[in-house]
Short mmCIF file of C-alpha atoms (C1' of nucleotides) in Angstrom, two decimals:
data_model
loop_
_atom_site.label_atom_id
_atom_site.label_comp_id
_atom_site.label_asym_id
_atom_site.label_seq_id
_atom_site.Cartn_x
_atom_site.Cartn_y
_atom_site.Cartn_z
CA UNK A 122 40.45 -58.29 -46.43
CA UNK A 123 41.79 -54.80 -47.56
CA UNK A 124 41.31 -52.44 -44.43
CA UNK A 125 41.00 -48.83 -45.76
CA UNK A 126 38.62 -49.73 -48.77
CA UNK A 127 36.27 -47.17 -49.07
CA UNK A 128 36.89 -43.42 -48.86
CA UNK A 129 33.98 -41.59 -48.04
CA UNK A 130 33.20 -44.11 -45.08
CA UNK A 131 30.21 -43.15 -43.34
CA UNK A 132 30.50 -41.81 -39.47
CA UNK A 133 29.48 -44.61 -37.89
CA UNK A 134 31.77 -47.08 -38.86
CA UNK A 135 34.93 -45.88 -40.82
CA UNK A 136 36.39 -43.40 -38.59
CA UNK A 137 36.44 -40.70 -41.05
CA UNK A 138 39.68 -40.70 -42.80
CA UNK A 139 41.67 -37.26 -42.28
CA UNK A 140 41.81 -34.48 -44.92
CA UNK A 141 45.30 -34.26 -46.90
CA UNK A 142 47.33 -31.65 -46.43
CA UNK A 143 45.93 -28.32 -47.99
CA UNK A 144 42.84 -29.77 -48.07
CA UNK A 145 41.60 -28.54 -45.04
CA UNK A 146 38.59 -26.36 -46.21
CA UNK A 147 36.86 -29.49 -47.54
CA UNK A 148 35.56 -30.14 -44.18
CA UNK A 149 34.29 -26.52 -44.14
CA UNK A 150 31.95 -28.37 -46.45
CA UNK A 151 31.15 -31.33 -44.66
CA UNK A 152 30.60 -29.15 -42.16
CA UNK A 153 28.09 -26.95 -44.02
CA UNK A 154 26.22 -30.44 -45.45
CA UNK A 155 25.45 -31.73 -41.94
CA UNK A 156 24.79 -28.65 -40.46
CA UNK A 157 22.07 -28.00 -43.07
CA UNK A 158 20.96 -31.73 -42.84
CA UNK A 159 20.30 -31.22 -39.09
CA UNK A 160 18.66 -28.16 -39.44
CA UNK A 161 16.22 -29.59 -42.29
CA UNK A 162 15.24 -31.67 -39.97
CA UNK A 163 14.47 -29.61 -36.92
CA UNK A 164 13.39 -26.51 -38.66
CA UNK A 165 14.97 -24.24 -36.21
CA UNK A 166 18.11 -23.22 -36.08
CA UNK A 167 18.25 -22.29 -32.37
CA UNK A 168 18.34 -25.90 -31.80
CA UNK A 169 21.45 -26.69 -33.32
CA UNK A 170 24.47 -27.53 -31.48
CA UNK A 171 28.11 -27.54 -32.30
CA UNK A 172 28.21 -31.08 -30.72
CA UNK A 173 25.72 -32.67 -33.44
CA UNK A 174 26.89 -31.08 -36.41
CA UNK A 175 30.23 -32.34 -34.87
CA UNK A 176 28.98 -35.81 -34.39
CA UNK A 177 27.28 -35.86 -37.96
CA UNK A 178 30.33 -35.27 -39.80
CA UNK A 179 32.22 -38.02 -38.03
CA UNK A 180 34.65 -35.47 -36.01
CA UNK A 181 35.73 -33.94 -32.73
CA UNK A 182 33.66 -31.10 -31.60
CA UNK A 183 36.89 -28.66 -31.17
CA UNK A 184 37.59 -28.80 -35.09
CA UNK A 185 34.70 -27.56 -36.19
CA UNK A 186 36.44 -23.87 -34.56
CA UNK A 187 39.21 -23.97 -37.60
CA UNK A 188 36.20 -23.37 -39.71
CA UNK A 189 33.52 -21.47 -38.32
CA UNK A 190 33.50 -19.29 -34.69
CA UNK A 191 30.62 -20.05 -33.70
CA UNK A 192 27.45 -21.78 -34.11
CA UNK A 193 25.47 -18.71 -35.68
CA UNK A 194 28.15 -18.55 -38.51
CA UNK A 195 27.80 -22.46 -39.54
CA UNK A 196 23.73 -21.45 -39.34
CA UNK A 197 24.31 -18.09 -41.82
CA UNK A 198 26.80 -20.36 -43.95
CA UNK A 199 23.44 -22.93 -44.42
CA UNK A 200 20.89 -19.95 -44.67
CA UNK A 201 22.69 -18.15 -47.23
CA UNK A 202 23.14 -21.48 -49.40
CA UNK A 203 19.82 -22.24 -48.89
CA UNK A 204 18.27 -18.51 -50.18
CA UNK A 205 20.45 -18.80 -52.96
CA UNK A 206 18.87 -22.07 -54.20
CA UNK A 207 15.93 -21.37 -54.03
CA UNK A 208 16.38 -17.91 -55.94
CA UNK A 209 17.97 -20.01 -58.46
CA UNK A 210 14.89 -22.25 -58.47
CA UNK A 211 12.51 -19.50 -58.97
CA UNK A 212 15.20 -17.76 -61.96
CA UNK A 213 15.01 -21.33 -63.46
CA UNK A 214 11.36 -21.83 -63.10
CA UNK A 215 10.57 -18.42 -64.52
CA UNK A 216 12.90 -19.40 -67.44
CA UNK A 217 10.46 -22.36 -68.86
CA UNK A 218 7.67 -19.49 -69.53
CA UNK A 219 6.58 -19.03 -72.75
CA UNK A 220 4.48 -15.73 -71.79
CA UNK A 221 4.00 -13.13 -68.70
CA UNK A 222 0.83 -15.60 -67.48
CA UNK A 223 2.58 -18.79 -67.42
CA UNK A 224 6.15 -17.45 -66.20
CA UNK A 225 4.24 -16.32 -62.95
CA UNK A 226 2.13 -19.17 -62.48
CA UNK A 227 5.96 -20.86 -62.66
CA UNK A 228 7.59 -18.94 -59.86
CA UNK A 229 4.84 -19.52 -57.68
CA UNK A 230 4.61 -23.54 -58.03
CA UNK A 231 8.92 -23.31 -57.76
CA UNK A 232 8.51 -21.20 -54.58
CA UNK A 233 6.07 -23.87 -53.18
CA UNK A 234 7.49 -27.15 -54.31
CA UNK A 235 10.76 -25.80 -52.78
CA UNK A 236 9.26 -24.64 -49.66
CA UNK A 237 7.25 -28.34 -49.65
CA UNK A 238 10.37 -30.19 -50.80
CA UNK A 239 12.58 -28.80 -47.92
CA UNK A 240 10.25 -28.12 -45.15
CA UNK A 241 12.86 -27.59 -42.23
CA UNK A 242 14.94 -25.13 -44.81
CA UNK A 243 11.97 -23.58 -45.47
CA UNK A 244 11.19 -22.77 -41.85
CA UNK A 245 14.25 -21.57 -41.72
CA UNK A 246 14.43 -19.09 -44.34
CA UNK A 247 11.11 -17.61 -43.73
CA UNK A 248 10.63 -18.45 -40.20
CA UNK A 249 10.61 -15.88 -37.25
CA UNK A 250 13.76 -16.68 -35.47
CA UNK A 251 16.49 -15.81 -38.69
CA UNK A 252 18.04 -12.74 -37.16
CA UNK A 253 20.95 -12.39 -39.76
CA UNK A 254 22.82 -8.88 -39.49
CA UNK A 255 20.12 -6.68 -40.06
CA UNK A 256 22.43 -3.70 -41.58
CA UNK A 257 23.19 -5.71 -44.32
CA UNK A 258 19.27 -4.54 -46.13
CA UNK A 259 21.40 -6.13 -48.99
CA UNK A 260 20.79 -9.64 -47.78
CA UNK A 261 17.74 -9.16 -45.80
CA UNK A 262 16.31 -12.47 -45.68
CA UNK A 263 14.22 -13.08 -48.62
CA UNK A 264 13.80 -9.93 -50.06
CA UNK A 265 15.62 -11.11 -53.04
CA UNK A 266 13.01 -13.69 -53.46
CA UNK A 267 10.51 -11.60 -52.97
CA UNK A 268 12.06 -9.06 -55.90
CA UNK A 269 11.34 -12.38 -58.11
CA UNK A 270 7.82 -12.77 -57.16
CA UNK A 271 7.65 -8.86 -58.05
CA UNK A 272 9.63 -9.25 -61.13
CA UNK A 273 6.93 -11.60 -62.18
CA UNK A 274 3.97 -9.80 -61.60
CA UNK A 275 5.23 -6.64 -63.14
CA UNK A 276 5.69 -8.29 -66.38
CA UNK A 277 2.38 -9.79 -65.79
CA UNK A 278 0.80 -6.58 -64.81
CA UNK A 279 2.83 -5.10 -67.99
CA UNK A 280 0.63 -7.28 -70.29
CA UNK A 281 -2.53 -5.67 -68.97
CA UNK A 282 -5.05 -8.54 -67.80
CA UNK A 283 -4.01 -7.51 -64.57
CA UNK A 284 -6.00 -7.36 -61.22
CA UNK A 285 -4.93 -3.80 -60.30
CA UNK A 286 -2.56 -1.27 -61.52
CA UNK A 287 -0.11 -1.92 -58.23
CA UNK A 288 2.27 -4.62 -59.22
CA UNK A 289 3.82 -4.59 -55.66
CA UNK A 290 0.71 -4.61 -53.56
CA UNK A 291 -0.94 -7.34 -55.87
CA UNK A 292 2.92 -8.83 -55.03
CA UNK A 293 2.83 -8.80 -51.17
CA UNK A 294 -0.32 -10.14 -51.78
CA UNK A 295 0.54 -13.29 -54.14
CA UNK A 296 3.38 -13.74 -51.00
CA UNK A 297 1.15 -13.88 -48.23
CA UNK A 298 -0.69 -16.95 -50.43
CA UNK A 299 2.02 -18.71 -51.48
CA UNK A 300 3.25 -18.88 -48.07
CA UNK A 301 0.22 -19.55 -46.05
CA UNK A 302 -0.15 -22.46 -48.66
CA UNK A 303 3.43 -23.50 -47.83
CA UNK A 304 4.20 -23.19 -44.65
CA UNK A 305 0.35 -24.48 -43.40
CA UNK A 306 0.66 -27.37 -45.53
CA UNK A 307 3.93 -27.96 -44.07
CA UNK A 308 2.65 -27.74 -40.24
CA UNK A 309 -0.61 -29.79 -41.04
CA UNK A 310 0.32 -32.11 -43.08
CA UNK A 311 -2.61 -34.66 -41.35
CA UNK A 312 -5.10 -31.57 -43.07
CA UNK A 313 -7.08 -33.04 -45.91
CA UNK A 314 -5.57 -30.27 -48.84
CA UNK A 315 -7.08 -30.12 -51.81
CA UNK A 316 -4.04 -30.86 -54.66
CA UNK A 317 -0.67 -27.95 -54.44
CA UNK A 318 -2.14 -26.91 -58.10
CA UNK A 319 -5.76 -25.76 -56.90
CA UNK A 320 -4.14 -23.71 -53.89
CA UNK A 321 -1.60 -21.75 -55.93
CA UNK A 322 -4.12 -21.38 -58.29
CA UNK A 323 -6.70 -19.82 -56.20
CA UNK A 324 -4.12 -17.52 -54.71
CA UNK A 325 -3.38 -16.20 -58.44
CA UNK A 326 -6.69 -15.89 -59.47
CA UNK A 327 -7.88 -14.32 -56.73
CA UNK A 328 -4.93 -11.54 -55.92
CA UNK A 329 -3.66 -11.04 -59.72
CA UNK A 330 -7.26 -12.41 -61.90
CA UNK A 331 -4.88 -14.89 -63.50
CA UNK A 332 -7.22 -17.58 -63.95
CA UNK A 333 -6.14 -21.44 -64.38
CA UNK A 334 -7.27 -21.46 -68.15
CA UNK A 335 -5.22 -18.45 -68.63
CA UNK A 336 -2.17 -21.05 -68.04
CA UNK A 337 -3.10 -23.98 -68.64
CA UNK A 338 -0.36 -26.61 -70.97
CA UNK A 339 2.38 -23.47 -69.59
CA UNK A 340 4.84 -26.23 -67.72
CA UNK A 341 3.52 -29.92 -66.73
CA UNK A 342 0.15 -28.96 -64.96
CA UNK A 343 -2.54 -31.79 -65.17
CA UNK A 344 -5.55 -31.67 -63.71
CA UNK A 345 -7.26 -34.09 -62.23
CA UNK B 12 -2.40 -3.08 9.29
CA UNK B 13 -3.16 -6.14 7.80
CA UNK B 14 -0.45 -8.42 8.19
CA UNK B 15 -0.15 -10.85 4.88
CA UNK B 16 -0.91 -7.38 2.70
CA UNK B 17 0.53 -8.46 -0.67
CA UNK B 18 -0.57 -11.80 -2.24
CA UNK B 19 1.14 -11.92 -5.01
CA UNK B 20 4.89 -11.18 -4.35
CA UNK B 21 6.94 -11.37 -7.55
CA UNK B 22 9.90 -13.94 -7.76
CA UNK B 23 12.67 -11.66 -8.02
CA UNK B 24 12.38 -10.13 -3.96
CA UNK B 25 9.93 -11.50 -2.18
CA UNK B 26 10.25 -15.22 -1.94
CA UNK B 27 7.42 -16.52 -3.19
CA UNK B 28 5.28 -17.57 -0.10
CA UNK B 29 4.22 -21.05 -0.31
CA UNK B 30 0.25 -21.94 -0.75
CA UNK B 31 -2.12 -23.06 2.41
CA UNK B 32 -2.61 -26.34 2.93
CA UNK B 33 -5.21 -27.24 0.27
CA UNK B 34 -4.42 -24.72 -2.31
CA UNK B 35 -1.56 -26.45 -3.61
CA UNK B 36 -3.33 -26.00 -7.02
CA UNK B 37 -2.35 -22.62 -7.25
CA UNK B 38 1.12 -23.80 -8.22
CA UNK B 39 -0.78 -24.97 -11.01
CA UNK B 40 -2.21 -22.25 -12.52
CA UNK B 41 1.08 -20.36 -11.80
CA UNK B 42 2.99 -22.79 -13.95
CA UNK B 43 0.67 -22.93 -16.96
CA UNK B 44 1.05 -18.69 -16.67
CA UNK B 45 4.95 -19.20 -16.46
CA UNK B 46 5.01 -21.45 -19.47
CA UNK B 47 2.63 -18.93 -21.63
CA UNK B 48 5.11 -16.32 -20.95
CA UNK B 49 8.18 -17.87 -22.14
CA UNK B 50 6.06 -19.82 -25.06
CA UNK B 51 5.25 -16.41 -25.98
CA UNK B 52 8.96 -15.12 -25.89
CA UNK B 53 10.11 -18.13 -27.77
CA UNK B 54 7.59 -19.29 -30.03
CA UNK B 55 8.88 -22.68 -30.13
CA UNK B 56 7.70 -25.33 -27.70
CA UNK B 57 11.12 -27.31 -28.01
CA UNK B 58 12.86 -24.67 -26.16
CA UNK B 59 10.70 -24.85 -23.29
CA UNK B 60 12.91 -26.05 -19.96
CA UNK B 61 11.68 -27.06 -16.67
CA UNK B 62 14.31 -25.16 -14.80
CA UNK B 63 13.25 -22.47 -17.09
CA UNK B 64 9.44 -22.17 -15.54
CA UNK B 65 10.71 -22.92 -12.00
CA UNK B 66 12.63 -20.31 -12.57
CA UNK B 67 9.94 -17.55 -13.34
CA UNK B 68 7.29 -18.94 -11.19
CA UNK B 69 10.38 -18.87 -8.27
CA UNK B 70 9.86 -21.96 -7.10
CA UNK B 71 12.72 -25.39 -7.20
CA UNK B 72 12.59 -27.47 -10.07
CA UNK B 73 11.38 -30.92 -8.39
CA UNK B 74 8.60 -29.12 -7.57
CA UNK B 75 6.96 -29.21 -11.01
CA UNK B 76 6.19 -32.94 -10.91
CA UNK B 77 3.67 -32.61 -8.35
CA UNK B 78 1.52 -31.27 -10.92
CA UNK B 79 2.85 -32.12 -14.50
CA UNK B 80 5.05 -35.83 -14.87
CA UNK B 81 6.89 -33.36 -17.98
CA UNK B 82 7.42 -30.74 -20.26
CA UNK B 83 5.20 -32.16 -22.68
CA UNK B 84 2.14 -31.94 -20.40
CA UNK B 85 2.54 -28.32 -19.31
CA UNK B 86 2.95 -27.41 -22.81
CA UNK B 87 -0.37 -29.20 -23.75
CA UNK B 88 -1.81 -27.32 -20.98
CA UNK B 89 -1.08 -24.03 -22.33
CA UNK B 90 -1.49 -24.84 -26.06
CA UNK B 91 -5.11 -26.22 -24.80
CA UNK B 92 -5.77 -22.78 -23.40
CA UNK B 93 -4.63 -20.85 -26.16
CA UNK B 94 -6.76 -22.48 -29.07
CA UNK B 95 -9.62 -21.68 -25.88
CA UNK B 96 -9.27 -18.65 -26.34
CA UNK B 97 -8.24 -18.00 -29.98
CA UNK B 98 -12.06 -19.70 -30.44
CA UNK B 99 -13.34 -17.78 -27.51
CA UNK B 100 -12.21 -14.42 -29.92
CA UNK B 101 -13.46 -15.48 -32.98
CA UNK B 102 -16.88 -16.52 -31.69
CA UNK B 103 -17.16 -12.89 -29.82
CA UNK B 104 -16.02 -11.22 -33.17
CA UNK B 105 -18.29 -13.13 -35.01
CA UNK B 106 -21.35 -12.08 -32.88
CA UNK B 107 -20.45 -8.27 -33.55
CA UNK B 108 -21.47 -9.27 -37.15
CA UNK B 109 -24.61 -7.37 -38.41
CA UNK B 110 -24.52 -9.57 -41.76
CA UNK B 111 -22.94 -12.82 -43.10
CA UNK B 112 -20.76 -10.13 -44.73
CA UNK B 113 -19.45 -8.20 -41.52
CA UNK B 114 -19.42 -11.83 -39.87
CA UNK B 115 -16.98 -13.27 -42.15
CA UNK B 116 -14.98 -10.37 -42.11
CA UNK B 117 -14.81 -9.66 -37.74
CA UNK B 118 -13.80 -13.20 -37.99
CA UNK B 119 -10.67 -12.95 -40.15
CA UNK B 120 -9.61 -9.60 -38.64
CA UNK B 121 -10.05 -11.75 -34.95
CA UNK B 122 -8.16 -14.46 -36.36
CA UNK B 123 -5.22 -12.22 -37.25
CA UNK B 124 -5.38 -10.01 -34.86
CA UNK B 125 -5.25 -12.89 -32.32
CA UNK B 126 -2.26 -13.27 -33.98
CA UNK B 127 -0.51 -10.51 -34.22
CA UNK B 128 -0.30 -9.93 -30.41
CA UNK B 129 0.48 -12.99 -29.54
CA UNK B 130 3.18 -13.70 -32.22
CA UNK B 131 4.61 -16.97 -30.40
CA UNK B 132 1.37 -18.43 -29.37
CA UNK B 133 0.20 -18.05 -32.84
CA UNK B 134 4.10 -19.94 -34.04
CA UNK B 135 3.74 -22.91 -31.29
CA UNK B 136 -0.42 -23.23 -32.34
CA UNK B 137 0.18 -22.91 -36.12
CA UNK B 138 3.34 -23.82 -36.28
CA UNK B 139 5.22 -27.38 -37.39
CA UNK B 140 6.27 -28.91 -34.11
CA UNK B 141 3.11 -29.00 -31.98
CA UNK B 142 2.39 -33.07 -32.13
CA UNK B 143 -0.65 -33.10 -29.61
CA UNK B 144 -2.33 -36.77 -29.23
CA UNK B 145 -3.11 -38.08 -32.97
CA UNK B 146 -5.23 -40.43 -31.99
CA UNK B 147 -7.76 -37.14 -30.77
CA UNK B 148 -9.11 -35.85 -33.63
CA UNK B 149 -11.91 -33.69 -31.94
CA UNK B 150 -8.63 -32.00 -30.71
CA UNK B 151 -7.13 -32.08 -33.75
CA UNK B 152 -5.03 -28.93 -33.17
CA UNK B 153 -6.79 -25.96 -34.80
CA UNK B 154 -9.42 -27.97 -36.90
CA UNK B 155 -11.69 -26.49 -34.36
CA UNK B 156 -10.56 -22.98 -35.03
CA UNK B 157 -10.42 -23.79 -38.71
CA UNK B 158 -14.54 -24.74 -38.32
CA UNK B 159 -15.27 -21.58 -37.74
CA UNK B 160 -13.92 -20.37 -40.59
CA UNK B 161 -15.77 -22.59 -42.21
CA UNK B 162 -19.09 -21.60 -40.33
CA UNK B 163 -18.57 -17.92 -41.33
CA UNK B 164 -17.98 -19.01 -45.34
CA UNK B 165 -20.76 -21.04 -45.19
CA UNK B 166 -23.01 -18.48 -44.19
CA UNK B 167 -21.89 -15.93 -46.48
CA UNK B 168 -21.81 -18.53 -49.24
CA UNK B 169 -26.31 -19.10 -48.41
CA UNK B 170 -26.36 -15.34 -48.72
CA UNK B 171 -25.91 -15.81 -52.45
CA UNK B 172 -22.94 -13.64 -52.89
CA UNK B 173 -19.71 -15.88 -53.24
CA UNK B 174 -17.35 -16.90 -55.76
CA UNK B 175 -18.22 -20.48 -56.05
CA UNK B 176 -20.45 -22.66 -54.47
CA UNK B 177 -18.17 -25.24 -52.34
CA UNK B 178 -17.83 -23.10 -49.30
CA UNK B 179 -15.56 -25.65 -47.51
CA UNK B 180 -13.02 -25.01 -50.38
CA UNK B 181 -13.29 -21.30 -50.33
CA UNK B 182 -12.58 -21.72 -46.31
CA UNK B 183 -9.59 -23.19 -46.74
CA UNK B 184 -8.33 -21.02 -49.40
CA UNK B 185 -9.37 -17.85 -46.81
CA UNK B 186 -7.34 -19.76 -43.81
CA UNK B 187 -4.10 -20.01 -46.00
CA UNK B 188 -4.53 -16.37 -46.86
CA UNK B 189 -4.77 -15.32 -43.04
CA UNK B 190 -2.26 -17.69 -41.89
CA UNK B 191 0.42 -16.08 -44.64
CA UNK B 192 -0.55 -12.50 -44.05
CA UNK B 193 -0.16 -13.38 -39.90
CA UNK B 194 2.93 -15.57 -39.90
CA UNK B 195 4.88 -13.82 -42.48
CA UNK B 196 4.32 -10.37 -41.04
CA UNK B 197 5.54 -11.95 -37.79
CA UNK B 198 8.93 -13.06 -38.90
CA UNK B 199 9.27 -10.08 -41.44
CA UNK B 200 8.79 -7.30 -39.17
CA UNK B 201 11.14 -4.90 -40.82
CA UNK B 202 8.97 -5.41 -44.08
CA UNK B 203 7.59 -2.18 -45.54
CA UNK B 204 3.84 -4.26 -44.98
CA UNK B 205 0.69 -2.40 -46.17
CA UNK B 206 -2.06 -2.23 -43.55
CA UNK B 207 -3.65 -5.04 -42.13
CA UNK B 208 -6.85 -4.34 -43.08
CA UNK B 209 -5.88 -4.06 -46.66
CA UNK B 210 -3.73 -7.55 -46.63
CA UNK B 211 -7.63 -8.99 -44.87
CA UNK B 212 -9.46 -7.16 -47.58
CA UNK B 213 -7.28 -8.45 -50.35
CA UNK B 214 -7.90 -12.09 -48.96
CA UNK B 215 -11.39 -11.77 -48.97
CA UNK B 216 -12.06 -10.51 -51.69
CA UNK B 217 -9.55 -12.60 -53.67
CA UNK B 218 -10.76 -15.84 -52.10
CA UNK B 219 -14.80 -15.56 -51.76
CA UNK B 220 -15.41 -12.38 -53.53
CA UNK B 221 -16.41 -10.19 -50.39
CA UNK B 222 -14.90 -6.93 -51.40
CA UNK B 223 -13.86 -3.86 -48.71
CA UNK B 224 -17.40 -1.99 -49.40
CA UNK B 225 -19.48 -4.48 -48.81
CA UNK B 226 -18.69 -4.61 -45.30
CA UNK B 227 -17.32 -1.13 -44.47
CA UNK B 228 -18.69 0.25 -41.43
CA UNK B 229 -19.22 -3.09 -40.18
CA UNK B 230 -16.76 -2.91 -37.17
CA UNK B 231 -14.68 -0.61 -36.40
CA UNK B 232 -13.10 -0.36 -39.40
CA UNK B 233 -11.52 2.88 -41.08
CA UNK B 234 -10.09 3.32 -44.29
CA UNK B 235 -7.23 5.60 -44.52
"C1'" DT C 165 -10.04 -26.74 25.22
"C1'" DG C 166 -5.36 -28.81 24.34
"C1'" DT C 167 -2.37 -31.96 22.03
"C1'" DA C 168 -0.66 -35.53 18.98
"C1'" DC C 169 -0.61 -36.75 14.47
"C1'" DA C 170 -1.29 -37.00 9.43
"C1'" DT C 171 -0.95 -34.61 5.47
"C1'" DC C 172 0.20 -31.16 2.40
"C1'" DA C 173 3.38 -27.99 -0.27
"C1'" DG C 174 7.55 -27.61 -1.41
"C1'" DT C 175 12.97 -27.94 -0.72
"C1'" DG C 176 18.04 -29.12 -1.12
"C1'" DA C 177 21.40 -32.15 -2.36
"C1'" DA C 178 22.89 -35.20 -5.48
"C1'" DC C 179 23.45 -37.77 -9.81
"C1'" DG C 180 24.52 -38.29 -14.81
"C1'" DC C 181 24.21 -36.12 -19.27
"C1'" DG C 182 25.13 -33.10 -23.21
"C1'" DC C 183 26.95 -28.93 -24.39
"C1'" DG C 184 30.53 -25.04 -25.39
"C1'" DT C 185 35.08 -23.93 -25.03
"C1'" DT C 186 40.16 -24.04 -23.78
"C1'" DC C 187 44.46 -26.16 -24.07
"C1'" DA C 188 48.36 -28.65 -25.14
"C1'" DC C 189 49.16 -32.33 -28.10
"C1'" DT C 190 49.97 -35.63 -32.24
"C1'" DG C 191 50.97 -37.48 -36.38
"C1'" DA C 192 51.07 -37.11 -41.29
"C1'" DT C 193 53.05 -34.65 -45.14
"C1'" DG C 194 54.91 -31.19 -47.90
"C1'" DT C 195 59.27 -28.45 -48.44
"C1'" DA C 196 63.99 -26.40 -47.99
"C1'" DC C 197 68.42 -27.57 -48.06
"C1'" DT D 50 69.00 -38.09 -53.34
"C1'" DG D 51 68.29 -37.96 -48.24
"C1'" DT D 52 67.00 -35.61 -44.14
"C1'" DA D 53 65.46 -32.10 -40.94
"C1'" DC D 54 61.89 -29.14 -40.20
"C1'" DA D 55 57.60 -26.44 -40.51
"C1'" DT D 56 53.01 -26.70 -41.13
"C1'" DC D 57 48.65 -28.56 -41.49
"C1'" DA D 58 44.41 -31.18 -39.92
"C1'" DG D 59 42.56 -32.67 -36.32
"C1'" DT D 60 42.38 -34.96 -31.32
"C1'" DG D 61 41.68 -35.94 -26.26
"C1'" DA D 62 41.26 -34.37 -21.84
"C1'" DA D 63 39.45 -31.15 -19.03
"C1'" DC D 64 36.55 -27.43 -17.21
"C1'" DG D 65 32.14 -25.21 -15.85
"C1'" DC D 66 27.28 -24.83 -16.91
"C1'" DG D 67 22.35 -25.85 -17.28
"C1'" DC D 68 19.27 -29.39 -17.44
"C1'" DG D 69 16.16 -33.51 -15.96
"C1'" DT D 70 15.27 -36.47 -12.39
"C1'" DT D 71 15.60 -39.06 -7.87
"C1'" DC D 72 15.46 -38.98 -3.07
"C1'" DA D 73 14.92 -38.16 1.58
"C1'" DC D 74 13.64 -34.24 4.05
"C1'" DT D 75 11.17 -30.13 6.37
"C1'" DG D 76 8.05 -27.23 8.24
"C1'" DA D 77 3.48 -25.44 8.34
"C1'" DT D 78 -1.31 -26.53 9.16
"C1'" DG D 79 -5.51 -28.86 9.35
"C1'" DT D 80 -7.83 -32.60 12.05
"C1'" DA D 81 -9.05 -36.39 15.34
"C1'" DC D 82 -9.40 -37.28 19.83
#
DNA sequence: TGTACATCAGTGAACGCGCGTTCACTGATGTAC
DNA sequence: TGTACATCAGTGAACGCGCGTTCACTGATGTAC
C-alpha cells in the first residue's frame, strides 16, 4: 500500500506533511483557517489559545511564532477577514437591487443571514470584547458596515417615501434592529421566532416606512 | 472600645475573619457577590475561575465546594439573581405607569437601562453561552423577563391604539429592538450614539406605533 | 459550674493538566561554485 | 555535472504559571454531661 497517498491529510492521522521550501507562509493560512474555525465556534476570542489553533492545524505550538507574535494578532488576522466578507456580502447583496426599496431590504437580509450563518464570527465582530487598536478610526470595527447600511438608506431616503428626513438616525436605527434580530436569534435559538423575513421586515417598516409590499418579488422573498 | 469593631474587613489587609460556628452560610452569599463582580467585569461566564472568586472573596480555593460542587452552580446562582432582579425593575417601572402608554414605555427604558449599567450581566443573561437546565422551561432564561414585555404590549394593544392586533408579535419585535439598541451600544461605546431615549422612542414607535408625545411627561423623561 | 467532646468553617500541601514561551536542534532542499 | 553549504520550515524538551480537585488537617466554638 502506497504510504504518503494523500496530501492534505487531516491532523489526526497523517502527520501533516511539511511545507516546501519557500512555501512557508502557506501555513500562515492554515493558521488563519483554524484559528477562525475555533473561534466560530466559541464566539469569543478571549478563549482562544495558541495551543488549539496549534493542535487544529496538525503542528507544534512553537511554529505558530514564525507567523504571528502573539495570540491577539492570529485573532485581528481572523477579525479583519471576517469584516471584510461580510462587507463584501452586503456590496454583493446591494448589487441584485433593481431600485432604492429593494437594494435596502437586500443589505439588511445579507447582514442577517451572515450574522445567522456564522454565529460565533458574528459575536465576534460585533461583540463587546473586540478591542482592535482603537487609533486606527479607519478600521474601527464595523463602521464600514455600518457606512453600507447608511449608504442604503440614503439612496432610499433620496427617493422620498422615506420615514424622516435623517438618513443616519433612521440608519442607527435600522442597526439596532437588524442586530437585536441577529444576535437574539442567535443566543435563543430554543425562542419560538416568527420566520428571518417578518423580523427584518418589521424593523424596515417600522424605522424607514418601507413596507413589505413596497419590496416584494425584489430578490427570492416568499411568503408563507 | 468594642473589640471585633469592623465586620467586614476587605481581602486585601485584613484577613478575612472566618464565620461563627453556624454562619458558615455567609461564605455563601460572599461567593455569589464575588462571582457578580467578576461576571460583571467579564461578561462571559466561560471565563469565570474558581481560584478567581477565592481570590476576591480571600478565602482558599477548596473552600468553595462546601457550598457549590462547581463553577457551573455558582454561576447559576448569580444568573438566577440577576433575571430576579432585572424582573424586580421592570415590574417597579411598570407600576410608575399612569397609562398603558407610560407603562409600556417605563418598561422598555427599565429594560435598557437595566442594561446599560450592568453591561456584563446583561452579555452573560442575553448573551449566547448561558445553557441553564433545558429541561426547565418555567426558567427558561429570560422568557420570564420577555412576559412582561408581553404584558405591557398587551395592555397597550386593549387600549385600542397599536399597530396591529397580535400583540405577542409586536412584543417580540419591541424586545429585538431593545436588545439591539442595549447590546450594541455596549460593545460600540466609542459610537457617536444618539440618546437613549430617542433609540427607545424610535423602537416604540416603529414597532407598536406609541410615538414620543403620547407618553411625554410620563416619567421622568426630558426632551432635549 | 467545669470539662470533654463533637462539629463546624476553613486551610495547606499536593497532584496532574493545559497553556505560553524559550531554546537549541534537525532534516530537507535550494543554490553557489 | 557533483558537492558543499546556507537557509528554510518546523520540532522536542523544558520551564514556570494558574487552574481544578483531593486529602488529611486544624483550630475555634457550641453542647452534653
Amino acid at each position: 500500500m502506497p504510504e504518503k497517498s494523500v496530501e492534505r491529510a487531516p491532523a489526526p492521522g497523517g502527520k501533516r506533511p511539511r511545507n516546501r521550501r519557500g512555501e512557508g507562509a502557506r501555513l500562515r493560512i492554515e493558521l488563519i483557517e483554524a484559528a477562525a474555525r475555533l473561534l466560530e465556534s466559541s464566539g469569543d476570542a478571549r478563549l482562544l489559545t495558541l495551543a488549539a489553533v496549534a493542535r487544529e492545524v496538525g503542528v507544534a505550538a512553537p511554529s505558530i511564532y514564525r507567523h504571528f507574535s502573539d495570540v491577539g494578532q492570529l485573532v485581528e488576522a481572523v477579525v479583519a477577514d471576517r469584516f471584510q466578507r461580510l462587507d463584501d456580502a452586503l456590496v454583493h447583496a446591494m448589487k441584485r437591487g433593481t431600485d432604492p426599496a429593494s437594494t435596502l431590504a437586500a443589505c439588511c437580509e445579507a447582514y442577517c443571514k451572515f450574522g445567522l450563518e456564522h454565529p460565533g464570527h458574528y459575536q465576534i465582530l460585533f461583540g463587546a470584547h473586540l478591542e482592535l487598536d482603537p487609533d486606527r478610526p479607519s478600521d474601527r470595527p464595523g463602521e464600514r458596515v455600518f457606512g453600507r447600511l447608511v449608504e442604503a438608506v440614503e439612496a432610499y431616503a433620496a427617493a422620498g417615501v422615506a420615514r424622516s428626513h435623517d438618513p443616519h438616525a433612521m440608519a442607527v436605527n435600522v442597526w439596532v434592529a437588524l442586530h437585536g434580530i441577529v444576535s437574539l436569534r442567535i443566543s435563543r435559538p430554543q425562542h419560538a421566532w416568527p420566520p428571518l423575513e417578518d423580523l427584518i421586515d418589521a424593523a424596515l417598516s417600522g424605522q424607514v416606512g418601507l413596507h413589505p409590499t413596497s419590496h416584494v418579488g425584489a430578490g427570492k422573498r416568499r411568503r408563507r
